CSV table of C-alpha atoms in Angstrom, one decimal:
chain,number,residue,atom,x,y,z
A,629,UNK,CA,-153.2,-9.7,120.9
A,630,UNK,CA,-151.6,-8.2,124.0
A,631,UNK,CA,-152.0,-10.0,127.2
A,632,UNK,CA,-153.6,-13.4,125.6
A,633,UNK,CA,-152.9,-16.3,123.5
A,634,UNK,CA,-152.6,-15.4,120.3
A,635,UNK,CA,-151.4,-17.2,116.6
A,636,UNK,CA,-148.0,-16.3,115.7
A,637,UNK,CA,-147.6,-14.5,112.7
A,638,UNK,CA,-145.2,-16.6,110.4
A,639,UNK,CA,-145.0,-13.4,108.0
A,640,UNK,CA,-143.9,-10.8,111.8
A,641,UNK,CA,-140.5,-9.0,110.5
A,642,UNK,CA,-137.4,-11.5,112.0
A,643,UNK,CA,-134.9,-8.8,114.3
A,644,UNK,CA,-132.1,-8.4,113.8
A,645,UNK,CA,-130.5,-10.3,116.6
A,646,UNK,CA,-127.4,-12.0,117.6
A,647,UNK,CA,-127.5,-15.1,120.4
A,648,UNK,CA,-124.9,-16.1,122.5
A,649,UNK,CA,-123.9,-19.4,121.5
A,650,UNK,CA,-120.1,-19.9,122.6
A,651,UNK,CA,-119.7,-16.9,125.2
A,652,UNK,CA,-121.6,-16.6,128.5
A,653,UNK,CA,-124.7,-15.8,128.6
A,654,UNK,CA,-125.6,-12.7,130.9
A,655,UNK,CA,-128.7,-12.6,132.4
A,656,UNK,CA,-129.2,-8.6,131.3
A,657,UNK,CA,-128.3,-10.0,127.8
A,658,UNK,CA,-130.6,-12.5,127.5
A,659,UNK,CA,-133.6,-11.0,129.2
A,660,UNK,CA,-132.6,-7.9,126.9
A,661,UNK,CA,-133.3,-10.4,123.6
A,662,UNK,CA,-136.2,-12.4,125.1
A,663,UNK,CA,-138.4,-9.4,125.7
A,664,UNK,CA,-137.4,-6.7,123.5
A,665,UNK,CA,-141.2,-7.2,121.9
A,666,UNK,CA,-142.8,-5.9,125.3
A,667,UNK,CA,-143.6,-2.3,124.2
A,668,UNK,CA,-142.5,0.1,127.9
A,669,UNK,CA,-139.0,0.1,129.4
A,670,UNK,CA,-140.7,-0.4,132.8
A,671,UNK,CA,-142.4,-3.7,131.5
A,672,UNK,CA,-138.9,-4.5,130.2
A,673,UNK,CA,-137.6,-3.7,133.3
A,674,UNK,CA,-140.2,-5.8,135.5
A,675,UNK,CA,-139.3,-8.9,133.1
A,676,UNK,CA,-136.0,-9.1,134.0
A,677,UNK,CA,-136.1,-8.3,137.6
A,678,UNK,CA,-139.1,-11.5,137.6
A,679,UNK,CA,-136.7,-13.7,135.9
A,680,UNK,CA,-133.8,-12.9,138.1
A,681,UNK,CA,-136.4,-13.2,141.3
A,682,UNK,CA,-137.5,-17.2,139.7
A,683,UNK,CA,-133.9,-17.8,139.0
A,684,UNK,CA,-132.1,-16.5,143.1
A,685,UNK,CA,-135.2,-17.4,144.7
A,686,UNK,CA,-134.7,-20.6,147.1
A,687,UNK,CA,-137.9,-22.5,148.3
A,688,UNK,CA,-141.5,-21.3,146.6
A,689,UNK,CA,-141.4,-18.5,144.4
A,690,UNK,CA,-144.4,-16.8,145.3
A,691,UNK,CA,-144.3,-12.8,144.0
A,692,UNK,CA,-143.6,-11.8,147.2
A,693,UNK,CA,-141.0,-13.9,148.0
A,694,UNK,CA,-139.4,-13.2,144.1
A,695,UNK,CA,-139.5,-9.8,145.6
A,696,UNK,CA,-137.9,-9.7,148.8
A,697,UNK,CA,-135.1,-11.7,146.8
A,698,UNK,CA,-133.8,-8.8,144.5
A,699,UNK,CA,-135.0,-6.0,146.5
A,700,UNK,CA,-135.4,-4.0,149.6
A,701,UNK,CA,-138.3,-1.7,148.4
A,702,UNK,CA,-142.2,-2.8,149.8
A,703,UNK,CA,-143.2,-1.6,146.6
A,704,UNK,CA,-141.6,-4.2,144.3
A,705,UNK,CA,-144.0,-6.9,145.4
A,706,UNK,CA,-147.0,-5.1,143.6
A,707,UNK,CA,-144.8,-4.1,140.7
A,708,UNK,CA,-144.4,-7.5,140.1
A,709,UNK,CA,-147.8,-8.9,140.6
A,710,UNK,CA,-149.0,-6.1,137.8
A,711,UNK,CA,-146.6,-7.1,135.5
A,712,UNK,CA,-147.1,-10.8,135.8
A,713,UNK,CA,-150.9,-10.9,136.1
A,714,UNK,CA,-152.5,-7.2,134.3
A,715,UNK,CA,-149.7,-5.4,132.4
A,716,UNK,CA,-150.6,-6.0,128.5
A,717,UNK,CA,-147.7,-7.8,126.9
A,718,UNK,CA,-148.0,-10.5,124.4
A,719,UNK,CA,-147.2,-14.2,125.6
A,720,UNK,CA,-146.7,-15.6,121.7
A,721,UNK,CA,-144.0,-12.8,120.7
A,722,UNK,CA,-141.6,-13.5,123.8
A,723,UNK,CA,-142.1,-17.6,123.1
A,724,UNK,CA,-141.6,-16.9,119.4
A,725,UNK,CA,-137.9,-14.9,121.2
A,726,UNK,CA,-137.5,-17.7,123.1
A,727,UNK,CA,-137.7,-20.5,119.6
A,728,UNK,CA,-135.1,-18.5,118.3
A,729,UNK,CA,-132.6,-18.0,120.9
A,730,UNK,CA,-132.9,-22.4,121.2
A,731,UNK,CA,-133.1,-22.6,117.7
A,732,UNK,CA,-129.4,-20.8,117.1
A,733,UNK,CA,-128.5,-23.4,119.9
A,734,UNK,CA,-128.6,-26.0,116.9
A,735,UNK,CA,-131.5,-28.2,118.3
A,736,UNK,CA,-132.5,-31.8,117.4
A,737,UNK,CA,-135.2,-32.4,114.9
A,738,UNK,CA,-138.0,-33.8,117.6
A,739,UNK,CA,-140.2,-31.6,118.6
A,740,UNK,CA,-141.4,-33.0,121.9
A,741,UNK,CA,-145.1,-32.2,123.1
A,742,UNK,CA,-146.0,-32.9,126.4
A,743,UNK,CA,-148.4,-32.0,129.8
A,744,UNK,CA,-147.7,-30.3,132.7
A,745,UNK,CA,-150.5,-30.7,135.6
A,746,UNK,CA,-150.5,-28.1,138.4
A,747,UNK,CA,-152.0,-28.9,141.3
A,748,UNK,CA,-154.2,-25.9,142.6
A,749,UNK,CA,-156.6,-25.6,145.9
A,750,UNK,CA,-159.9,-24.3,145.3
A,751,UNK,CA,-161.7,-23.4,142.1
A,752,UNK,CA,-160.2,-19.8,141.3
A,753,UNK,CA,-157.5,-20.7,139.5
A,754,UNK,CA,-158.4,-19.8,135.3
A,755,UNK,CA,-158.9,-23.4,133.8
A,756,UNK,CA,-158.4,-25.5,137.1
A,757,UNK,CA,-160.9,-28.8,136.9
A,758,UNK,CA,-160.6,-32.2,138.0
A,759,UNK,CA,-158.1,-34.3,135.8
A,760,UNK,CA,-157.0,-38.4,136.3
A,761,UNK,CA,-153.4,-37.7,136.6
A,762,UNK,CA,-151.6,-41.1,134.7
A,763,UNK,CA,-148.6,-40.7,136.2
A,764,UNK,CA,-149.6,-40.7,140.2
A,765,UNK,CA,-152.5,-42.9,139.5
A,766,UNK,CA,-154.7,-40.0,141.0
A,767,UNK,CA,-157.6,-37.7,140.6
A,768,UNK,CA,-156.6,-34.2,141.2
A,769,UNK,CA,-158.2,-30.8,141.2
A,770,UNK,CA,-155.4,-28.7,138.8
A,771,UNK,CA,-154.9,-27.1,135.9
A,772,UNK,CA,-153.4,-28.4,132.8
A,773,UNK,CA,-151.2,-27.3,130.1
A,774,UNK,CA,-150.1,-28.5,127.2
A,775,UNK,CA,-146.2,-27.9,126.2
A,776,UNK,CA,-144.0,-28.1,123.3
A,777,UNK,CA,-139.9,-28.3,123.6
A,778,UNK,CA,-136.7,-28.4,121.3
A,779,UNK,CA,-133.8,-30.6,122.5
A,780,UNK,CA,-130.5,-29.0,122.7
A,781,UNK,CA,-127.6,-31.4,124.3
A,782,UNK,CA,-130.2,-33.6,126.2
A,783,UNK,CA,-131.9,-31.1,127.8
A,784,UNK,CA,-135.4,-30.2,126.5
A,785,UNK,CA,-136.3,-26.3,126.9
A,786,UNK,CA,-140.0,-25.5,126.4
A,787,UNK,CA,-141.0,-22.6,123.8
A,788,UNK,CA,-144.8,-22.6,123.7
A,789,UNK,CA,-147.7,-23.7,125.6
A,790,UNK,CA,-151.6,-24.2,125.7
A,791,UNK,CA,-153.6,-24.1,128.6
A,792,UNK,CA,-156.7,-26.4,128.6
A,793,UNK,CA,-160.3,-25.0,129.0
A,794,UNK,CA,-162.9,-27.5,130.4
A,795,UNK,CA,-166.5,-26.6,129.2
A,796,UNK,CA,-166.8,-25.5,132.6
A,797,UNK,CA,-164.6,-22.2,132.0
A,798,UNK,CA,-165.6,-22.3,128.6
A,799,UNK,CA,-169.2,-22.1,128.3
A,800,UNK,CA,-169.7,-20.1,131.3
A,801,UNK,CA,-170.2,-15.9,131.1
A,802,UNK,CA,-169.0,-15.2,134.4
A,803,UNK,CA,-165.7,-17.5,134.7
A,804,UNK,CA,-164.8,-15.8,131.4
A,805,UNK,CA,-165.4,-12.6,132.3
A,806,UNK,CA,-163.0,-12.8,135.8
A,807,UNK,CA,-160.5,-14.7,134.3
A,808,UNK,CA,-160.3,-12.2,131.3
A,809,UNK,CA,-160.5,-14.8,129.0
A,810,UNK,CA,-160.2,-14.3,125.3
A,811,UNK,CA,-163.5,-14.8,123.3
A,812,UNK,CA,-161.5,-16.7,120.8
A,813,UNK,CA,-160.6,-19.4,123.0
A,814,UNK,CA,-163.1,-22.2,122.9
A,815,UNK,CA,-163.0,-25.9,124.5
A,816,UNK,CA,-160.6,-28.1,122.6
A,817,UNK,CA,-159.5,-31.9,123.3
A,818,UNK,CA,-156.1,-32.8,124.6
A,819,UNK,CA,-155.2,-33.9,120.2
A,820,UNK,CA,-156.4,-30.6,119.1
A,821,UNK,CA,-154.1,-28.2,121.5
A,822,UNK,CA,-150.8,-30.7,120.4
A,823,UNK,CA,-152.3,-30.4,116.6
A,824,UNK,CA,-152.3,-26.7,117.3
A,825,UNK,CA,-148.9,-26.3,119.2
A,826,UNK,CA,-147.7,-28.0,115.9
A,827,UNK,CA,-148.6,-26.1,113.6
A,828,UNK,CA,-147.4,-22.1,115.7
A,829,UNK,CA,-144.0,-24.4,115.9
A,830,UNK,CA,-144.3,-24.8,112.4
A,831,UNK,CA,-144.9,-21.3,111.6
A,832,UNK,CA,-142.1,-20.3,113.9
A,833,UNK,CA,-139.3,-22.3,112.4
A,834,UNK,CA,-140.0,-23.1,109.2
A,835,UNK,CA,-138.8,-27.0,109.8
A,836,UNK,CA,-140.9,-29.0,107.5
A,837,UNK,CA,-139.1,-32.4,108.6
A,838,UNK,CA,-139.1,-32.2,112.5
A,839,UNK,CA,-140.1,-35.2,114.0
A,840,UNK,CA,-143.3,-34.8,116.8
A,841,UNK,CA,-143.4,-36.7,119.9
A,842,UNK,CA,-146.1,-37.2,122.5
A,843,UNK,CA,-147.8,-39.1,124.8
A,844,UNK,CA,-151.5,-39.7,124.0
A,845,UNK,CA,-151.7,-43.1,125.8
A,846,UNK,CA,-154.8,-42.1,127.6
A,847,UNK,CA,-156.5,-40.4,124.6
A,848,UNK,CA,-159.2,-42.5,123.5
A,849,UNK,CA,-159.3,-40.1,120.7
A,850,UNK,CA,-155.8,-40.2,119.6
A,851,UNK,CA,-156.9,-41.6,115.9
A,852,UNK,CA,-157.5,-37.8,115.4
A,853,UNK,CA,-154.5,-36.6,116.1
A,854,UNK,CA,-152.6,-39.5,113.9
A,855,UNK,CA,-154.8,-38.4,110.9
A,856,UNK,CA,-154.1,-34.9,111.4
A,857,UNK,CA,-150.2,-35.4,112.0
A,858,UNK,CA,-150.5,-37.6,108.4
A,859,UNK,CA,-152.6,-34.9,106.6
A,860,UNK,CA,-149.7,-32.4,107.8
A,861,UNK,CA,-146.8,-34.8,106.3
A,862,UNK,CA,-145.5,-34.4,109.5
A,863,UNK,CA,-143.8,-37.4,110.5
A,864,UNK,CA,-144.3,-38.8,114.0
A,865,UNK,CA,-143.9,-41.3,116.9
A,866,UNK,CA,-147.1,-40.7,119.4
A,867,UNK,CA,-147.4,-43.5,122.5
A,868,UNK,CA,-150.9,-44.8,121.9
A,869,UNK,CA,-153.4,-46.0,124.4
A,870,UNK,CA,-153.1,-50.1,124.6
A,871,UNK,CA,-156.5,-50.7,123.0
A,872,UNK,CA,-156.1,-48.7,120.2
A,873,UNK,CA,-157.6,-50.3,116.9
A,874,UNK,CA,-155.2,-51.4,114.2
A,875,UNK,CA,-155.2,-53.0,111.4
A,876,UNK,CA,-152.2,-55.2,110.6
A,877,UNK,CA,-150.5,-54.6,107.5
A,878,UNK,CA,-149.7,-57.2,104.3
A,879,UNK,CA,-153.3,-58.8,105.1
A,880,UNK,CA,-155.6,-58.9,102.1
A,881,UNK,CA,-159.0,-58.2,104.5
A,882,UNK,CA,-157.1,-57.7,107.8
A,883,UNK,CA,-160.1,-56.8,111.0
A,884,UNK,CA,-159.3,-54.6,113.7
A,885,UNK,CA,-157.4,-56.1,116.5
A,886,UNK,CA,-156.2,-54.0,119.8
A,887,UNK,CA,-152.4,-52.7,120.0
A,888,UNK,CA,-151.4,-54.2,122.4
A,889,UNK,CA,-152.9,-57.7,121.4
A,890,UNK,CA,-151.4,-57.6,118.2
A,891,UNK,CA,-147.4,-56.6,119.6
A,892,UNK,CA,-148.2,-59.4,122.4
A,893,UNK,CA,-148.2,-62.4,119.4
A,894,UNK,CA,-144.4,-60.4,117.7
A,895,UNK,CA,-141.1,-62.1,118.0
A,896,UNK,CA,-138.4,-60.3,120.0
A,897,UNK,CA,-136.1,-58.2,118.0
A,898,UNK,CA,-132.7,-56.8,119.4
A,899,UNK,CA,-131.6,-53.3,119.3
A,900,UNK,CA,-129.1,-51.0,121.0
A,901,UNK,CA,-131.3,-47.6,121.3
A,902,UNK,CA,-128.8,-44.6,121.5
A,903,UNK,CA,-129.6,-42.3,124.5
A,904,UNK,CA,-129.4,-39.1,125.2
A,905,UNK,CA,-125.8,-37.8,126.2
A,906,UNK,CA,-124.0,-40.3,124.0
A,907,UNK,CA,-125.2,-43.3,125.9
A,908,UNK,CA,-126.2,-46.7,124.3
A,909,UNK,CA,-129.0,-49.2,125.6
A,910,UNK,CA,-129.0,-52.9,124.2
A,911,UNK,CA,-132.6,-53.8,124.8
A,912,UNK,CA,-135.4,-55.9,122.6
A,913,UNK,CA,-138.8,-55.0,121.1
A,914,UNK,CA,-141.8,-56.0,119.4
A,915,UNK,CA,-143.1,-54.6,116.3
A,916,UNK,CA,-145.5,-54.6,113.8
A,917,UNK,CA,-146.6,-53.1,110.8
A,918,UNK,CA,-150.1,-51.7,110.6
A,919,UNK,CA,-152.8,-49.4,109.1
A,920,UNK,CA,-155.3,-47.4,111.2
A,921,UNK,CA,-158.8,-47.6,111.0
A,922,UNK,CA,-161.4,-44.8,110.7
A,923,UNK,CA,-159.7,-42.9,108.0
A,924,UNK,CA,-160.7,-40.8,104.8
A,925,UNK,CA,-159.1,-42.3,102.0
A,926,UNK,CA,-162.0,-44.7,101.2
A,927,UNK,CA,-161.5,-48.0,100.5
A,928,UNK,CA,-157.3,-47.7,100.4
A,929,UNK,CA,-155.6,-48.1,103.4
A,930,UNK,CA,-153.0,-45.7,102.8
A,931,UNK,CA,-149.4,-46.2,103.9
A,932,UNK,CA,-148.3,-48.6,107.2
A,933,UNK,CA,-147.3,-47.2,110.3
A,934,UNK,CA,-144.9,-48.9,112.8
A,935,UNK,CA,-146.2,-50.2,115.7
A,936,UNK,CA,-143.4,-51.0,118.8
A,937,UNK,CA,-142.7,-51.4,122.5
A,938,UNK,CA,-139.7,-52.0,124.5
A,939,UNK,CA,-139.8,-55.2,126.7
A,940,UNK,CA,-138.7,-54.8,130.1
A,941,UNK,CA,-138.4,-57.5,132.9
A,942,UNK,CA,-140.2,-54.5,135.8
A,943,UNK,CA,-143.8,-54.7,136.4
A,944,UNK,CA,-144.7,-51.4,135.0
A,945,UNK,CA,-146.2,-50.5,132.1
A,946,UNK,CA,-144.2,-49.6,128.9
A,947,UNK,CA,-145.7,-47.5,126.2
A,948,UNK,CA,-146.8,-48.8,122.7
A,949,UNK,CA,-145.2,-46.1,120.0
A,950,UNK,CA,-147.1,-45.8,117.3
A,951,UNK,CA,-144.7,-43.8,114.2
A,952,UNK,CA,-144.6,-42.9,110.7
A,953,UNK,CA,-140.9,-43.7,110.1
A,954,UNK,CA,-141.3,-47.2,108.6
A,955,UNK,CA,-138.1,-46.6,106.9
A,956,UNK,CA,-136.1,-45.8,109.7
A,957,UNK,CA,-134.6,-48.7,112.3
A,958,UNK,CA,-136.1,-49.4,115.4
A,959,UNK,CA,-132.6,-48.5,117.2
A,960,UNK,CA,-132.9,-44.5,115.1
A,961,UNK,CA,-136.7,-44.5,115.6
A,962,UNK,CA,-136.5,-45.9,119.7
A,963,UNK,CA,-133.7,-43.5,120.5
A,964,UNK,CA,-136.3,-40.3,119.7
A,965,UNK,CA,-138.9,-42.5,122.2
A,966,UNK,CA,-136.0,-42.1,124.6
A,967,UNK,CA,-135.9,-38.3,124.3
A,968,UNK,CA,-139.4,-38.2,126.1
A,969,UNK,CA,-138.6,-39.0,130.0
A,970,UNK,CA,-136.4,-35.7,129.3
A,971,UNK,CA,-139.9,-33.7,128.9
A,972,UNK,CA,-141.2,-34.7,131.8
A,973,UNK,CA,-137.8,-34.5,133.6
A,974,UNK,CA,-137.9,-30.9,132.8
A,975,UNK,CA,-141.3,-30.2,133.5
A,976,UNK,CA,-140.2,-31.8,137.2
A,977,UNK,CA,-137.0,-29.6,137.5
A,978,UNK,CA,-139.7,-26.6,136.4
A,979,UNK,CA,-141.9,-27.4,139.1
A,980,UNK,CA,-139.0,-27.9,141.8
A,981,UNK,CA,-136.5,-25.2,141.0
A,982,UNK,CA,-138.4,-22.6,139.1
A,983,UNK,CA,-141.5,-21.7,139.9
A,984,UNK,CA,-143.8,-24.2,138.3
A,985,UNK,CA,-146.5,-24.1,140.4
A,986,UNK,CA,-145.9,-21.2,142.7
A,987,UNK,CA,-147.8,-18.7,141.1
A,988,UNK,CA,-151.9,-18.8,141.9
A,989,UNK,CA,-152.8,-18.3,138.1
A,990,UNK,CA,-156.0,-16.8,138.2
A,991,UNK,CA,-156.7,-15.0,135.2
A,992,UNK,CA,-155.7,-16.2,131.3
A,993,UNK,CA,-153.0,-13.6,130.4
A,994,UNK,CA,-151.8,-14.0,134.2
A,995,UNK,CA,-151.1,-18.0,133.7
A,996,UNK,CA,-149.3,-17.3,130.2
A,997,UNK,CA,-147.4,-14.7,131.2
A,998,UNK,CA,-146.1,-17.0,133.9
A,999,UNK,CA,-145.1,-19.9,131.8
A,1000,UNK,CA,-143.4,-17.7,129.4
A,1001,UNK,CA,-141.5,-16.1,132.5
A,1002,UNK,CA,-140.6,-19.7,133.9
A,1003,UNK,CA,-139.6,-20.9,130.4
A,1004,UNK,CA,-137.5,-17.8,129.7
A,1005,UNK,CA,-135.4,-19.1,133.5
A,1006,UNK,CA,-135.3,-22.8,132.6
A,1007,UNK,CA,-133.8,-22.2,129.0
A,1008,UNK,CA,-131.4,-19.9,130.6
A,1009,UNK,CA,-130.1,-21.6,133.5
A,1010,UNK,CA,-129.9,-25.0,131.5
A,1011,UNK,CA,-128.2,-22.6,128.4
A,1012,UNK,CA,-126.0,-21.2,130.8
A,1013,UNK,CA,-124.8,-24.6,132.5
A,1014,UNK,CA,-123.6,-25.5,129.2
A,1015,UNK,CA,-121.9,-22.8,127.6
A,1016,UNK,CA,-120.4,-20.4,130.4
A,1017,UNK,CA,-118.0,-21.0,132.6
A,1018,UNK,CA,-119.2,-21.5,136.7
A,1019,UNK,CA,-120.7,-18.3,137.5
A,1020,UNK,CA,-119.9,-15.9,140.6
A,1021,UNK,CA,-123.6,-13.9,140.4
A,1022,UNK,CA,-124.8,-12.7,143.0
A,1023,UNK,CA,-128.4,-11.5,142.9
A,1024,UNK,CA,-128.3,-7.4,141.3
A,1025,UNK,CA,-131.0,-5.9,143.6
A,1026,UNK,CA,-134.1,-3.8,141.6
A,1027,UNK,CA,-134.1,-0.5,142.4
């Protein structure tokens, strides 16, 4: 569906492309590959000249500013805005591009979900509502989306996206109908998009044994998620909200107790967690075994999950990891908790460096044709760091 969000189709015809792995990656190259699905040359054209703009462009990267950076011609500026915000190209065929130019990078098996809240002013932006913010402690009036990335090296580059719809966008005509937004897309909980961002990576790699991790300690309704995740044999390791109901395991008619009550009565076991880039941390946890409650399986409790948490001497809260990988030792199954500060680390060096939340966003296609443009920069400039040698560019003006 051109311009909008649509499912990927697992069955779409693979091209018959070669990725730079070893050599350096040239911008022309790698835009070239990204968005050889957009139909025009001049849409082609406009894609690369936007990605160059997001990657020379000091301070905010507002269009106009993108295109006084890579050209001299008045005229660029409302190229640009058309291509980003009306020209029909389709967001899920240049992610899909994207998966597979990381994917050849030989990336870890975690697939990493995680938000991304832009702050916007008013209410014109497509989706912006008023959202508690965990991480600043604060209520703010932004939209939010919903990201999944592959790890290659340490650094974790995004390849798809959902943006979340209040009610407020979704059930009314009007808002719709400016912000061009697809009939298709309906209100869906926080669980539902990640569930859904699972399952297009899925159908994109093929990867039946990736591991998925995400934050959903503020999701009262994780449990729905968990079960889904299960029913998907997708293994897992999800931070859970503290007063999450669990059962714990290798009781004959064990009651619900919280999570965070139950960890608080475990011993402390030692473990050195590897880290990304090689690095070791010798730390100790608290775990548990349990079964969660609410599910369909009747009167069988089905198979334990792990239940742990890192204990820290600082003041601030820690997460409680709930995972599938019972098998697995808390060092192996800690060290892919540790992979998530890189999320939000790149989310942060997304908003600084590349555009984040510089462009105003206000119709549907317009905000995923963004976040595929700013992915498409971050997975080159952080691609290009670690296989080319220190590049000379200079900015190729547009003509």
């Amino acid at each position: 569906m051109d311009g909008t969000h649509a499912t990927t189709n697992a069955s779409s015809p693979s091209r018959d492309t070669t990725y730079a792995v070893n050599s350096e990656l040239t911008l022309e190259r790698y835009s070239s590959t990204i968005f050889q699905s957009l139909r025009r040359t001049d849409q082609r054209k406009w894609a690369h000249a936007y990605l160059q703009g997001l990657l020379v462009t000091t301070g905010k990267k507002s269009v106009r500013r993108l295109a006084t950076s890579i050209s001299r011609d008045p005229s660029v500026v409302q190229s640009l805005r058309q291509f980003v915000s009306l020209s029909p190209w389709d967001f899920d065929e240049v992610m899909e591009e994207l998966t597979r130019w990381v994917k050849a990078h030989r990336p870890e098996p975690v697939w990493s979900i995680s938000r991304a809240v832009l702050p916007k002013r008013g209410d014109r932006s497509v989706g912006v509502n008023r959202y508690f913010d965990p991480s600043s402690g604060r209520t703010l009036n932004c939209q939010l989306g919903l990201g999944s990335f592959l790890s290659v090296g340490g650094s974790q580059l995004p390849v798809d996206w959902c943006l979340h719809l209040s009610t407020a966008w979704t059930q009314d005509p009007e808002r719709r109908r400016e912000a061009r937004i697809p009939e298709s897309e309906q209100y869906q909980p926080l669980w539902a998009h990640a569930l859904r961002l699972v399952d297009r990576l899925s159908a994109r790699t093929g990867s039946t044994s990736s591991v998925v991790l995400v934050d959903m300690s503020d999701e009262p309704d994780v449990g729905h998620l968990l079960h889904g995740l299960s029913r998907r044999r997708r293994d897992f390791v999800v931070a859970v909200p503290p007063h999450l109901a669990v059962l714990p395991a290798g009781e004959s008619a064990p009651a619900p107790v919280s999570a965070r009550t139950l960890l608080a009565a475990q011993s402390l076991e030692r473990a050195v967690v590897p880290l990304p880039g090689g690095k070791q941390r010798a730390t100790h946890l608290q775990t548990s075994l349990v079964h969660l409650t609410g599910g369909s399986q009747g009167s069988s409790l089905g198979a334990p999950y792990r239940l742990f948490t890192e204990v820290v001497p600082a003041r601030t809260p820690v997460p409680l990891w709930l995972t599938s990988l019972v098998h697995s030792t808390l060092a192996d199954t800690g060290s892919i908790a540790a992979l998530y500060p890189g999320t939000m680390d790149a989310i942060d060096s997304m908003e600084q460096d590349i555009g984040l939340l510089d462009f105003e966003g206000r119709s549907f296609p317009g905000w995923y044709h963004h976040m595929a443009l700013v992915s498409a920069a971050y997975t080159y400039r952080r691609l290009h760091e670690r296989t080319a040698a220190p590049s000379h560019h200079t900015a190729r003006r547009v003509p």
